Tab-separated table of C-alpha atoms in Angstrom:
chain	number	residue	atom	x	y	z
A	273	MET	CA	115.111	122.456	113.555
A	274	LYS	CA	115.119	125.824	115.185
A	275	ASN	CA	111.740	126.036	116.658
A	276	ASN	CA	111.620	124.079	120.334
A	277	HIS	CA	107.546	123.213	120.080
A	278	PHE	CA	107.868	120.898	116.754
A	279	LYS	CA	111.212	119.703	117.971
A	280	ALA	CA	109.449	118.466	121.203
A	281	LEU	CA	106.247	117.191	119.201
A	282	PHE	CA	108.811	115.618	116.754
A	283	GLU	CA	110.943	113.743	119.339
A	284	SER	CA	107.868	112.794	121.141
A	285	ALA	CA	105.801	111.771	118.083
A	286	PRO	CA	104.418	107.659	118.418
A	287	VAL	CA	104.923	107.423	114.804
A	288	ALA	CA	108.132	107.215	112.969
A	289	LEU	CA	109.189	110.486	111.754
A	290	VAL	CA	112.247	111.175	109.257
A	291	GLU	CA	112.792	115.173	108.568
A	292	GLY	CA	115.228	115.034	105.475
A	293	HIS	CA	116.940	117.014	102.171
A	294	TRP	CA	115.900	115.234	98.909
A	295	ASN	CA	118.009	116.315	95.888
A	296	ARG	CA	119.923	113.900	94.068
A	297	SER	CA	119.806	111.583	97.177
A	298	PHE	CA	117.901	111.660	100.739
A	299	LYS	CA	119.845	112.907	103.402
A	300	VAL	CA	118.495	112.917	106.802
A	301	LEU	CA	118.303	115.967	108.753
A	302	ASN	CA	116.722	114.270	111.993
A	303	VAL	CA	114.988	110.990	113.062
A	304	ASN	CA	112.879	110.772	116.322
A	305	PRO	CA	113.307	107.589	118.824
A	306	ALA	CA	110.255	106.072	117.051
A	307	ALA	CA	111.774	105.612	113.984
A	308	VAL	CA	115.373	104.087	115.260
A	309	SER	CA	112.899	101.763	116.378
A	310	LEU	CA	111.095	100.626	113.979
A	311	PHE	CA	113.556	100.103	111.811
A	312	LYS	CA	115.561	98.741	114.623
A	313	ALA	CA	118.526	100.791	114.108
A	314	ARG	CA	121.351	100.998	117.085
A	315	ASP	CA	120.784	104.440	117.440
A	316	ALA	CA	119.720	107.690	115.014
A	317	LYS	CA	123.679	107.861	113.854
A	318	GLN	CA	123.302	104.339	112.250
A	319	PHE	CA	119.824	105.575	111.003
A	320	LYS	CA	121.072	108.646	109.592
A	321	ASN	CA	124.035	106.604	108.481
A	322	GLY	CA	121.915	103.744	106.411
A	323	PHE	CA	118.613	104.849	105.370
A	324	ASN	CA	119.693	105.696	102.019
A	325	ARG	CA	120.030	101.799	101.625
A	326	LEU	CA	116.601	101.078	102.807
A	327	LEU	CA	115.048	103.064	100.660
A	328	LEU	CA	116.409	101.342	97.764
A	329	ASN	CA	114.459	98.807	98.908
A	330	ILE	CA	111.355	100.601	97.556
A	331	PRO	CA	109.655	98.984	94.512
A	332	GLY	CA	110.253	100.854	91.261
A	333	LYS	CA	106.688	102.475	90.792
A	334	ILE	CA	106.204	103.347	93.873
A	335	PHE	CA	109.450	105.251	94.473
A	336	LEU	CA	108.889	107.030	90.782
A	337	ASP	CA	105.281	108.430	92.548
A	338	LEU	CA	107.129	109.300	95.187
A	339	LEU	CA	110.146	111.469	93.136
A	340	SER	CA	107.303	112.975	91.578
A	341	ALA	CA	105.496	113.993	94.527
A	342	ARG	CA	108.244	115.286	95.841
A	343	LEU	CA	109.460	117.683	92.953
A	344	LYS	CA	105.961	118.811	92.298
A	345	GLY	CA	105.678	119.754	96.408
A	346	GLY	CA	102.784	117.709	96.771
A	347	ILE	CA	101.890	114.951	99.870
A	348	PHE	CA	102.475	110.949	98.623
A	349	GLU	CA	100.781	107.656	100.512
A	350	SER	CA	101.710	104.336	100.039
A	351	GLU	CA	102.298	101.054	101.770
A	352	PHE	CA	105.322	98.342	100.987
A	353	ARG	CA	107.964	95.885	102.435
A	354	LEU	CA	110.919	97.550	103.302
A	355	PRO	CA	113.740	96.124	105.569
A	356	THR	CA	115.131	96.942	108.362
A	357	PHE	CA	118.554	97.546	109.877
A	358	ARG	CA	118.491	94.015	111.165
A	359	ASN	CA	117.208	92.715	107.416
A	360	LYS	CA	113.501	91.857	109.156
A	361	PRO	CA	110.842	92.965	106.643
A	362	ILE	CA	108.345	94.923	107.227
A	363	TYR	CA	105.125	96.553	105.884
A	364	VAL	CA	105.374	100.096	106.259
A	365	TRP	CA	102.938	102.598	105.765
A	366	ILE	CA	104.596	105.978	104.079
A	367	ARG	CA	103.972	109.639	103.825
A	368	LEU	CA	105.911	112.063	102.188
A	369	VAL	CA	105.008	115.767	102.672
A	370	SER	CA	106.965	118.463	101.360
A	371	ILE	CA	107.491	121.261	104.131
A	372	ALA	CA	108.785	125.072	103.283
A	373	GLY	CA	111.471	126.288	105.567
A	374	ALA	CA	112.400	129.847	105.747
A	375	ASP	CA	114.189	129.772	102.002
A	376	LYS	CA	111.276	128.089	100.884
A	377	ASP	CA	113.037	125.111	99.699
A	378	SER	CA	110.898	122.323	98.159
A	379	ARG	CA	113.605	119.648	99.103
A	380	ARG	CA	112.710	119.499	102.284
A	381	VAL	CA	110.747	116.475	103.269
A	382	VAL	CA	109.138	114.989	106.085
A	383	LEU	CA	108.926	110.993	105.816
A	384	VAL	CA	106.080	109.756	108.129
A	385	PHE	CA	106.212	105.824	108.556
A	386	ASN	CA	103.016	103.245	110.295
A	387	ASP	CA	104.229	99.857	111.019
A	388	ILE	CA	101.497	98.289	109.412
A	389	SER	CA	102.538	94.540	109.655
A	390	ARG	CA	99.915	92.961	112.475
A	391	ARG	CA	97.273	94.778	109.826
A	392	LYS	CA	99.069	92.660	106.788
A	393	GLY	CA	99.326	89.193	108.497
A	394	GLN	CA	95.456	90.036	109.202
A	395	GLU	CA	94.647	89.960	105.958
A	396	ARG	CA	96.301	86.987	104.808
A	397	PHE	CA	94.671	84.489	107.294
A	398	LEU	CA	91.896	86.345	106.636
A	399	LYS	CA	92.425	85.646	102.741
A	400	LYS	CA	93.358	82.189	104.112
A	401	LEU	CA	90.453	81.381	105.661
A	402	ALA	CA	88.103	83.267	102.406
A	403	HIS	CA	89.705	79.855	100.568
A	404	VAL	CA	89.813	77.430	102.699
A	405	ASP	CA	86.866	75.706	104.968
A	406	GLY	CA	87.852	76.311	108.758
A	407	LEU	CA	87.423	72.851	109.948
A	408	THR	CA	88.821	70.585	107.538
A	409	GLY	CA	91.342	72.304	105.835
A	410	VAL	CA	90.509	71.904	102.695
A	411	HIS	CA	90.153	73.991	99.868
A	412	ASN	CA	86.339	75.721	99.284
A	413	LYS	CA	84.534	76.385	96.235
A	414	ARG	CA	85.502	79.891	96.243
A	415	PHE	CA	88.864	78.672	95.990
A	416	PHE	CA	88.547	76.365	93.064
A	417	LEU	CA	86.137	78.998	91.319
A	418	GLU	CA	89.495	81.372	91.322
A	419	PHE	CA	91.482	79.274	90.336
A	420	LEU	CA	89.909	78.438	87.237
């Protein structure tokens, strides 16, 4: 990161940002403090060394779509569950954006991660409420209609 303004924005962003070079594998070039915190890494060095291991946990179809967007130089968005460096799973929303450097290298990307674990928990709770009577805890009519 040569541009100091970009570096300041990158470092202070409240969302997890990972800048990298994606050729045959993903090489982390820069990671902001929010990403280190989100994935529970000890420091940026541990994050850079172990991030490819985390990427292997992306579901297959989503990973293929991610690679396809990277090859086309497009934007990709999805949500899925990933482990952290401490093996505690979190739900993340990811956005891949190809960035063109001075050399117009389409393999440079920025990955943006948002933690959506809380939202996913609320969705599970609401789904349960839709199928269970809140007072008695017994399955309701909707549960049995969907079950059949």
